[in-house]
Coordinates of N, CA, C and O in Angstrom, one line a residue:
M1 N -60.9 -146.6 -34.0 CA -60.2 -146.1 -32.9 C -60.0 -146.8 -31.5 O -61.1 -147.0 -31.2
N2 N -58.7 -146.6 -31.5 CA -58.4 -147.4 -29.9 C -57.8 -145.6 -29.0 O -56.8 -145.2 -29.0
K3 N -58.7 -145.9 -28.2 CA -58.1 -145.4 -27.4 C -57.4 -145.6 -25.8 O -57.4 -146.7 -25.5
S4 N -56.2 -144.7 -25.8 CA -55.3 -145.3 -24.1 C -56.5 -144.9 -23.1 O -56.3 -142.7 -23.0
C5 N -55.7 -145.4 -22.2 CA -57.0 -144.4 -21.0 C -55.6 -144.6 -19.5 O -55.6 -146.0 -19.4
Y6 N -55.5 -143.6 -19.5 CA -54.3 -143.6 -18.1 C -55.3 -142.9 -17.2 O -55.6 -142.7 -16.8
G7 N -54.6 -144.3 -15.8 CA -56.0 -144.5 -14.3 C -55.2 -143.0 -13.6 O -53.9 -142.6 -14.4
K8 N -55.7 -143.1 -12.5 CA -55.7 -141.5 -12.2 C -54.9 -141.9 -11.2 O -54.6 -142.8 -10.7
K9 N -53.3 -141.4 -11.0 CA -52.1 -141.6 -10.2 C -52.8 -141.2 -9.2 O -52.9 -140.1 -9.0
T10 N -52.6 -141.7 -8.0 CA -52.4 -141.4 -6.8 C -51.4 -141.5 -6.6 O -49.7 -142.5 -5.7
G11 N -51.8 -140.9 -4.7 CA -49.9 -140.5 -4.0 C -50.7 -139.2 -3.5 O -51.2 -138.0 -3.0
F12 N -49.0 -138.6 -2.7 CA -49.8 -137.3 -1.9 C -49.0 -136.1 -2.6 O -47.9 -136.7 -3.6
S13 N -49.7 -135.6 -2.3 CA -48.8 -134.2 -2.8 C -48.1 -133.5 -2.5 O -47.3 -133.6 -1.3
L14 N -47.5 -132.4 -3.3 CA -45.9 -131.4 -2.4 C -46.5 -131.2 -1.3 O -46.2 -130.7 0.2
L15 N -48.2 -130.1 -1.1 CA -48.5 -129.5 0.1 C -48.2 -130.8 1.3 O -48.7 -130.2 2.2
E16 N -49.1 -131.6 0.6 CA -49.2 -132.4 2.1 C -48.0 -133.2 2.9 O -48.2 -133.1 3.9
M17 N -47.1 -133.3 1.5 CA -46.0 -133.9 2.4 C -45.0 -133.2 3.3 O -44.4 -133.5 3.8
S18 N -45.1 -131.4 2.7 CA -44.8 -131.0 3.2 C -45.2 -130.2 5.1 O -44.8 -130.2 5.8
I19 N -46.7 -130.5 4.9 CA -47.5 -130.5 6.0 C -46.5 -131.5 6.9 O -46.3 -131.5 8.1
V20 N -46.8 -132.8 6.4 CA -46.4 -133.6 7.3 C -44.8 -133.9 8.0 O -44.3 -133.9 9.3
L21 N -44.1 -133.2 7.4 CA -42.2 -132.7 7.4 C -42.2 -131.9 8.4 O -41.9 -131.9 8.9
F22 N -43.2 -131.1 8.1 CA -43.0 -129.8 9.2 C -43.5 -130.3 10.6 O -43.6 -130.0 11.2
L23 N -45.4 -130.7 10.8 CA -45.2 -131.6 11.6 C -44.1 -132.4 12.3 O -44.1 -132.2 13.7
I24 N -44.0 -133.1 11.6 CA -42.8 -133.9 12.0 C -41.4 -133.5 13.3 O -41.2 -133.9 13.8
A25 N -41.3 -132.0 12.2 CA -39.8 -131.9 13.1 C -40.7 -130.7 13.7 O -39.6 -131.0 14.9
L26 N -41.6 -130.9 14.2 CA -42.1 -129.9 15.0 C -42.0 -130.1 16.3 O -41.1 -130.6 17.9
I27 N -42.4 -131.4 16.1 CA -42.5 -132.6 17.3 C -41.0 -133.4 17.9 O -41.0 -133.2 18.6
C28 N -40.5 -133.3 17.1 CA -39.1 -133.4 17.6 C -37.9 -132.7 18.6 O -37.8 -132.9 18.6
I29 N -38.1 -131.2 17.3 CA -38.1 -130.3 18.2 C -38.5 -130.2 19.2 O -37.8 -129.4 21.1
L30 N -39.7 -130.3 19.8 CA -40.3 -130.2 21.0 C -40.3 -131.2 22.0 O -40.1 -130.9 23.5
Q31 N -40.2 -131.5 21.1 CA -39.4 -133.4 22.2 C -37.9 -132.7 22.9 O -37.5 -133.0 24.1
F32 N -37.0 -132.0 22.3 CA -35.5 -131.5 23.0 C -35.6 -130.4 23.7 O -34.6 -130.0 23.9
V33 N -36.1 -130.0 24.1 CA -36.7 -128.1 24.5 C -36.7 -129.0 26.2 O -38.0 -129.5 26.2
P34 N -35.7 -128.8 26.9 CA -36.0 -128.8 28.2 C -37.1 -127.3 28.6 O -37.2 -126.5 28.8
S35 N -37.7 -128.3 30.0 CA -38.6 -127.4 30.8 C -37.9 -126.9 31.4 O -36.6 -126.5 31.8
S36 N -38.4 -125.2 32.0 CA -37.8 -124.5 32.9 C -37.5 -125.6 33.9 O -36.4 -124.8 34.5
E37 N -38.0 -126.5 34.5 CA -37.6 -127.5 36.0 C -36.8 -128.0 35.6 O -35.8 -128.1 36.7
T38 N -37.0 -128.5 34.4 CA -35.1 -129.1 34.0 C -34.1 -128.1 34.0 O -33.0 -128.6 34.3
T39 N -33.9 -127.4 33.4 CA -33.2 -126.2 33.4 C -32.8 -126.2 34.9 O -31.7 -126.3 34.9
N40 N -33.4 -125.8 35.8 CA -32.8 -125.4 37.3 C -33.2 -126.6 37.7 O -31.7 -126.5 38.4
K41 N -33.4 -127.5 37.7 CA -32.3 -129.1 38.6 C -31.2 -129.4 37.3 O -30.3 -129.7 38.2
M42 N -30.8 -129.2 36.4 CA -29.8 -129.4 36.1 C -28.8 -128.1 36.2 O -27.6 -128.2 36.6
A43 N -29.1 -127.0 37.2 CA -28.2 -126.1 37.2 C -27.9 -126.7 39.0 O -26.8 -126.2 39.0
E44 N -29.3 -127.2 39.5 CA -27.9 -127.4 40.4 C -27.6 -128.9 40.8 O -26.9 -128.1 41.4
D45 N -27.5 -129.5 40.3 CA -26.7 -130.5 39.8 C -25.2 -130.3 39.3 O -24.7 -130.1 39.9
E46 N -25.4 -128.9 38.4 CA -24.4 -128.4 38.3 C -22.9 -127.6 39.7 O -22.2 -128.0 39.4
F47 N -24.4 -127.1 39.9 CA -23.6 -126.1 40.9 C -23.0 -127.2 42.6 O -21.5 -127.2 42.4
W48 N -23.9 -128.6 42.2 CA -23.0 -129.6 43.5 C -21.6 -129.9 42.7 O -20.4 -130.6 43.5
L49 N -21.5 -130.4 41.0 CA -20.0 -130.8 40.8 C -19.5 -129.8 40.5 O -18.2 -130.2 41.3
N50 N -19.0 -128.6 40.7 CA -18.8 -127.0 41.2 C -18.3 -127.3 42.2 O -16.6 -126.6 42.9
F51 N -19.3 -127.6 42.6 CA -18.6 -127.3 44.7 C -17.6 -127.8 45.5 O -16.4 -128.1 45.3
R52 N -18.4 -129.4 44.8 CA -16.9 -130.8 44.5 C -15.7 -130.5 44.5 O -15.3 -130.6 45.1
Q53 N -15.5 -129.7 43.2 CA -14.3 -129.6 42.6 C -13.7 -128.8 42.9 O -12.6 -128.7 43.6
N54 N -14.4 -127.5 43.3 CA -13.8 -126.3 44.2 C -13.5 -126.9 45.8 O -12.2 -126.0 46.5
W55 N -14.6 -127.4 46.4 CA -13.9 -127.6 47.9 C -12.5 -128.4 47.7 O -11.5 -128.4 48.8
T56 N -12.1 -129.2 47.5 CA -11.7 -130.7 46.6 C -9.9 -129.3 46.1 O -8.9 -129.8 47.6
S57 N -10.4 -128.9 45.8 CA -9.2 -128.0 45.5 C -8.7 -127.1 46.6 O -7.4 -126.7 46.4
L58 N -9.1 -126.6 46.9 CA -9.5 -125.6 48.5 C -8.8 -126.7 49.2 O -7.7 -126.2 50.1
V59 N -9.1 -128.0 49.8 CA -8.6 -128.8 50.9 C -6.7 -128.8 50.7 O -6.2 -129.1 51.2
V60 N -6.2 -129.5 49.0 CA -5.2 -129.7 48.3 C -4.2 -128.7 49.0 O -2.8 -128.3 49.0
R61 N -5.2 -127.1 48.3 CA -4.1 -126.4 48.3 C -3.8 -125.2 49.9 O -2.4 -125.4 50.1
S62 N -5.0 -126.1 51.0 CA -4.7 -125.6 51.9 C -3.1 -126.6 52.4 O -2.6 -126.0 53.1
H63 N -3.7 -127.5 52.1 CA -2.8 -128.6 52.6 C -1.3 -128.4 52.0 O 0.1 -128.5 52.9
R64 N -1.3 -128.4 50.5 CA 0.1 -128.6 50.3 C 0.6 -126.9 50.5 O 1.8 -127.0 50.7
Q65 N -0.1 -125.6 50.6 CA 0.7 -124.1 51.3 C 1.1 -124.5 52.6 O 1.4 -123.7 52.9
K66 N -0.1 -125.7 53.7 CA 0.8 -125.4 54.9 C -0.3 -124.2 55.3 O 0.4 -123.2 56.8
T67 N -1.5 -123.6 54.6 CA -2.2 -122.6 54.9 C -3.8 -122.7 55.2 O -4.2 -124.0 54.7
A68 N -3.9 -122.2 56.3 CA -5.8 -122.2 56.3 C -6.9 -121.8 55.1 O -6.1 -120.8 54.1
G69 N -7.7 -122.5 55.0 CA -8.6 -122.4 54.1 C -9.9 -121.6 54.5 O -10.4 -122.1 55.6
L70 N -11.0 -121.2 53.4 CA -12.0 -120.8 53.6 C -13.2 -120.6 52.6 O -12.9 -120.6 51.7
A71 N -13.8 -121.6 53.5 CA -14.9 -121.6 52.2 C -16.4 -120.4 52.4 O -17.1 -120.9 53.7
L72 N -16.9 -119.8 52.3 CA -17.4 -118.5 52.3 C -19.0 -118.8 52.5 O -19.1 -118.6 50.8
F73 N -20.4 -119.8 52.8 CA -21.5 -119.2 51.7 C -22.0 -117.7 52.0 O -22.9 -117.7 53.0
L74 N -22.0 -117.3 50.8 CA -22.6 -115.9 50.7 C -24.5 -116.3 50.7 O -24.9 -117.1 49.8
N75 N -25.2 -115.0 50.1 CA -26.7 -115.4 49.7 C -26.6 -116.3 48.3 O -27.7 -116.3 47.9
H76 N -26.0 -115.6 46.6 CA -25.9 -116.0 45.6 C -24.5 -116.5 45.7 O -24.7 -116.9 44.6
S77 N -24.0 -116.3 46.7 CA -21.9 -118.2 46.0 C -22.1 -118.2 47.1 O -22.0 -118.2 48.2
V78 N -21.0 -119.0 46.6 CA -19.9 -119.5 47.7 C -18.4 -119.4 47.1 O -18.3 -119.1 46.0
Q79 N -18.0 -118.5 48.2 CA -16.2 -117.8 47.4 C -15.5 -118.9 48.8 O -15.4 -119.3 49.5
F80 N -14.7 -119.5 47.6 CA -13.3 -120.4 48.2 C -11.8 -119.9 48.2 O -11.4 -119.3 47.5
T81 N -11.0 -119.2 49.7 CA -10.2 -119.1 49.6 C -8.9 -120.1 50.6 O -9.3 -119.9 51.3
S82 N -8.1 -119.5 50.2 CA -6.7 -120.4 50.4 C -5.8 -119.7 50.8 O -5.0 -118.5 50.3
G83 N -5.6 -119.5 52.3 CA -4.7 -118.2 52.8 C -5.4 -116.7 52.6 O -6.4 -117.1 52.5
T84 N -4.1 -116.0 53.2 CA -3.8 -115.1 53.0 C -4.5 -114.6 51.5 O -4.4 -113.1 51.6
D85 N -4.4 -114.8 50.6 CA -3.9 -114.5 48.9 C -5.3 -114.5 48.5 O -6.5 -115.1 48.2
T86 N -5.3 -112.8 48.2 CA -6.7 -113.1 47.1 C -6.9 -113.1 46.2 O -8.0 -113.2 45.8
A87 N -6.1 -113.0 45.8 CA -6.2 -113.9 44.4 C -6.3 -115.3 44.2 O -6.5 -115.6 43.1
D88 N -6.2 -115.8 45.2 CA -6.1 -117.0 45.1 C -7.7 -118.0 45.5 O -7.9 -118.7 45.8
K89 N -8.6 -116.3 45.2 CA -10.4 -116.8 45.8 C -11.0 -117.2 43.9 O -10.5 -116.8 43.5
K90 N -11.7 -118.5 44.6 CA -12.8 -118.9 43.3 C -14.0 -118.9 44.3 O -14.5 -118.7 45.2
Q91 N -15.0 -118.3 43.0 CA -16.4 -118.2 43.8 C -17.3 -119.1 42.8 O -17.4 -118.9 41.4
I92 N -18.4 -119.4 42.8 CA -19.3 -120.3 42.1 C -20.8 -119.4 42.7 O -21.1 -119.7 44.0
A93 N -21.5 -119.0 41.6 CA -23.0 -118.7 41.7 C -24.0 -120.1 42.1 O -23.7 -121.1 41.6
L94 N -24.8 -119.1 43.2 CA -25.4 -120.4 43.2 C -27.3 -120.6 42.8 O -26.9 -119.3 42.4
P95 N -27.5 -121.3 42.0 CA -28.7 -121.1 41.2 C -29.5 -120.0 41.5 O -29.8 -120.3 42.7
K96 N -30.5 -119.4 41.1 CA -31.5 -118.7 41.5 C -32.6 -119.8 42.4 O -33.3 -118.6 43.1
T97 N -32.0 -121.4 42.3 CA -33.7 -122.3 42.8 C -33.1 -122.0 44.6 O -33.5 -122.7 45.1
M98 N -31.6 -122.1 44.9 CA -31.2 -122.3 46.0 C -31.0 -121.0 47.0 O -30.9 -120.1 46.9
H99 N -31.1 -121.3 48.4 CA -30.5 -120.7 49.1 C -30.6 -120.6 50.8 O -30.5 -121.5 50.9
V100 N -29.5 -120.1 50.9 CA -28.3 -119.8 52.5 C -29.4 -120.1 53.4 O -30.0 -118.8 53.2
Q101 N -29.6 -121.3 54.8 CA -30.2 -120.3 55.5 C -30.1 -120.1 56.5 O -29.1 -120.9 56.8
G102 N -30.1 -119.4 57.2 CA -29.4 -119.0 58.5 C -28.0 -119.8 59.6 O -27.5 -120.5 58.7
G103 N -27.8 -119.5 60.1 CA -26.6 -120.4 61.2 C -24.7 -119.7 60.8 O -24.8 -119.0 59.9
K104 N -23.8 -120.2 61.2 CA -22.9 -119.8 60.9 C -22.9 -120.9 58.5 O -23.3 -121.2 59.0
R105 N -22.2 -119.8 58.1 CA -22.2 -119.3 56.8 C -20.6 -119.8 56.6 O -20.6 -119.1 55.4
E106 N -19.6 -120.3 57.2 CA -18.6 -120.0 56.9 C -17.8 -121.3 57.7 O -18.2 -122.3 58.4
E107 N -17.0 -122.6 56.4 CA -16.8 -123.5 56.9 C -14.3 -122.8 56.6 O -14.4 -123.3 55.8
K108 N -14.3 -123.3 58.2 CA -12.2 -123.3 58.0 C -11.5 -124.8 57.5 O -12.5 -125.7 58.1
I109 N -10.9 -124.6 56.8 CA -10.2 -125.7 56.6 C -8.6 -125.1 57.2 O -7.8 -124.3 57.3
Y110 N -8.5 -125.7 58.8 CA -7.0 -125.3 59.2 C -5.6 -125.7 58.5 O -5.9 -126.9 57.3
A111 N -4.8 -125.9 58.7 CA -3.3 -125.4 57.8 C -2.6 -126.4 58.0 O -2.5 -127.3 56.8
N112 N -3.1 -127.9 58.9 CA -2.9 -129.2 58.8 C -4.8 -130.1 58.4 O -3.9 -131.6 57.6
G113 N -5.2 -129.6 57.7 CA -5.8 -130.2 56.9 C -7.6 -130.6 57.4 O -8.7 -131.2 56.7
G114 N -8.2 -130.0 58.9 CA -9.3 -130.8 59.8 C -9.9 -129.4 59.5 O -9.7 -128.8 58.4
T115 N -11.0 -129.6 59.9 CA -12.2 -129.0 59.7 C -12.9 -129.1 60.6 O -12.7 -129.7 61.7
Q116 N -13.6 -128.1 60.9 CA -14.5 -127.7 62.3 C -15.8 -128.6 61.9 O -16.4 -128.4 61.1
P117 N -16.6 -129.5 62.7 CA -17.9 -130.0 61.8 C -19.2 -128.9 62.2 O -19.2 -128.4 63.6
Q118 N -19.6 -129.2 61.8 CA -20.8 -128.4 61.5 C -22.1 -128.5 59.9 O -21.2 -129.3 59.5
T119 N -22.7 -127.7 60.3 CA -24.0 -128.8 58.9 C -24.7 -127.0 58.9 O -24.9 -126.0 59.2
I120 N -24.3 -127.1 57.8 CA -24.6 -125.6 56.4 C -26.3 -126.4 55.7 O -25.7 -126.8 54.9
K121 N -27.6 -125.3 55.9 CA -28.6 -125.4 54.9 C -28.5 -124.9 54.5 O -28.8 -123.3 53.8
I122 N -29.2 -125.7 52.8 CA -28.8 -124.8 51.9 C -30.8 -125.3 51.0 O -31.2 -126.8 50.9
N123 N -31.9 -124.2 51.2 CA -32.9 -124.8 50.5 C -33.0 -124.6 49.3 O -32.9 -123.4 48.4
S124 N -33.9 -125.6 48.3 CA -34.5 -125.6 46.8 C -35.7 -124.7 47.1 O -36.6 -125.6 47.8
D125 N -36.0 -124.3 45.9 CA -37.5 -124.1 45.8 C -38.1 -125.6 44.7 O -39.3 -125.3 44.5
L126 N -37.1 -126.2 44.5 CA -37.5 -127.6 43.5 C -38.2 -128.6 44.5 O -37.4 -129.1 45.5
G127 N -39.4 -128.4 44.5 CA -39.7 -129.4 45.1 C -40.1 -129.6 46.5 O -39.6 -130.4 47.4
G128 N -39.8 -128.4 47.2 CA -39.3 -127.9 48.3 C -38.7 -128.6 49.5 O -38.2 -129.5 50.2
A129 N -37.6 -129.4 48.4 CA -36.1 -129.6 49.2 C -35.7 -128.7 49.7 O -34.9 -127.7 49.2
S130 N -34.7 -129.6 50.7 CA -33.6 -128.5 51.7 C -31.8 -129.8 51.4 O -32.3 -131.2 51.4
Y131 N -30.7 -129.3 51.6 CA -29.8 -130.1 51.2 C -28.8 -129.5 52.6 O -28.9 -128.0 52.9
N132 N -28.3 -130.3 53.3 CA -27.7 -130.2 54.9 C -26.3 -130.4 54.2 O -26.2 -132.0 54.0
I133 N -24.9 -129.6 54.4 CA -23.8 -130.3 53.7 C -23.5 -129.8 54.8 O -23.3 -129.7 56.3
I134 N -22.7 -131.5 55.6 CA -22.9 -131.3 57.2 C -20.7 -132.2 57.3 O -20.4 -133.0 56.3
F135 N -19.9 -131.1 57.3 CA -18.9 -131.2 57.3 C -18.2 -131.6 59.0 O -19.1 -131.8 59.5
E136 N -17.6 -132.8 58.6 CA -17.7 -134.0 59.3 C -15.8 -133.1 60.4 O -15.1 -132.8 59.6
L137 N -15.7 -133.7 61.3 CA -14.7 -133.3 62.3 C -13.1 -134.6 61.1 O -13.7 -135.7 61.7
G138 N -12.6 -134.2 61.6 CA -11.5 -135.6 60.7 C -10.5 -134.0 59.3 O -10.5 -133.6 59.1
F139 N -9.6 -135.1 59.0 CA -8.0 -134.7 58.1 C -8.6 -134.9 57.0 O -9.3 -135.9 56.9
G140 N -8.7 -134.0 56.1 CA -8.9 -134.0 54.1 C -10.0 -133.6 53.7 O -10.3 -133.2 52.8
G141 N -10.6 -132.7 55.3 CA -11.8 -131.2 54.7 C -13.0 -132.8 54.3 O -13.7 -132.2 53.0
Q142 N -13.4 -133.5 55.3 CA -14.5 -134.4 54.6 C -15.9 -133.9 55.1 O -16.2 -133.0 55.7
Y143 N -17.0 -133.3 54.2 CA -18.2 -133.4 54.0 C -18.9 -134.4 53.2 O -18.7 -135.3 52.3
R144 N -20.4 -134.1 53.6 CA -21.4 -134.9 52.7 C -22.6 -134.0 52.4 O -22.4 -133.2 53.4
V145 N -23.1 -134.7 51.6 CA -24.3 -133.3 51.6 C -25.8 -134.8 51.7 O -25.6 -135.6 51.6
Q146 N -26.8 -134.3 52.4 CA -27.7 -135.2 52.5 C -29.4 -134.5 51.6 O -29.5 -133.0 52.2
K147 N -29.9 -134.8 51.4 CA -31.1 -134.1 50.8 C -32.0 -134.0 51.2 O -31.9 -135.9 52.2
V148 N -32.9 -133.7 52.1 CA -34.1 -133.7 52.8 C -35.1 -132.7 52.2 O -35.5 -132.1 51.4
K149 N -36.4 -134.3 52.1 CA -38.1 -133.5 52.2 C -38.9 -133.0 52.4 O -38.8 -133.4 53.6
N150 N -39.3 -131.6 52.6 CA -39.4 -130.8 53.7 C -41.3 -131.6 53.0 O -41.5 -131.8 52.2

């Protein structure tokens, strides 16, 4: 009598393979979920991009229309107004981690395109940093943002 003996097949079972795939998928998902600190940092970066875009737009509109413009720093937003037309008002929200600190909270752009020199301070809850927006005297509404670590 000839017995054929099949050797025991080795390999992964369907359950083992499913568990491994689930763990790999979970690790991949956790890698791409931003933390709250990362989300807040991205919100602050987006604010500065929007600020630059709206400020440049305000300078161009004021110069083109030969009217004064105003950037008003409120508690939770920054408002850009060109001339007396309230329909031409743009507003961007401050991220919840940023707060405008005392002093004068407005910057005027004159009809000739010049600005008044001053510094407006915005504090950030992220890492205790603060930002100084330094408006310079001159044509074209020049400003610079200086980040100061506390």
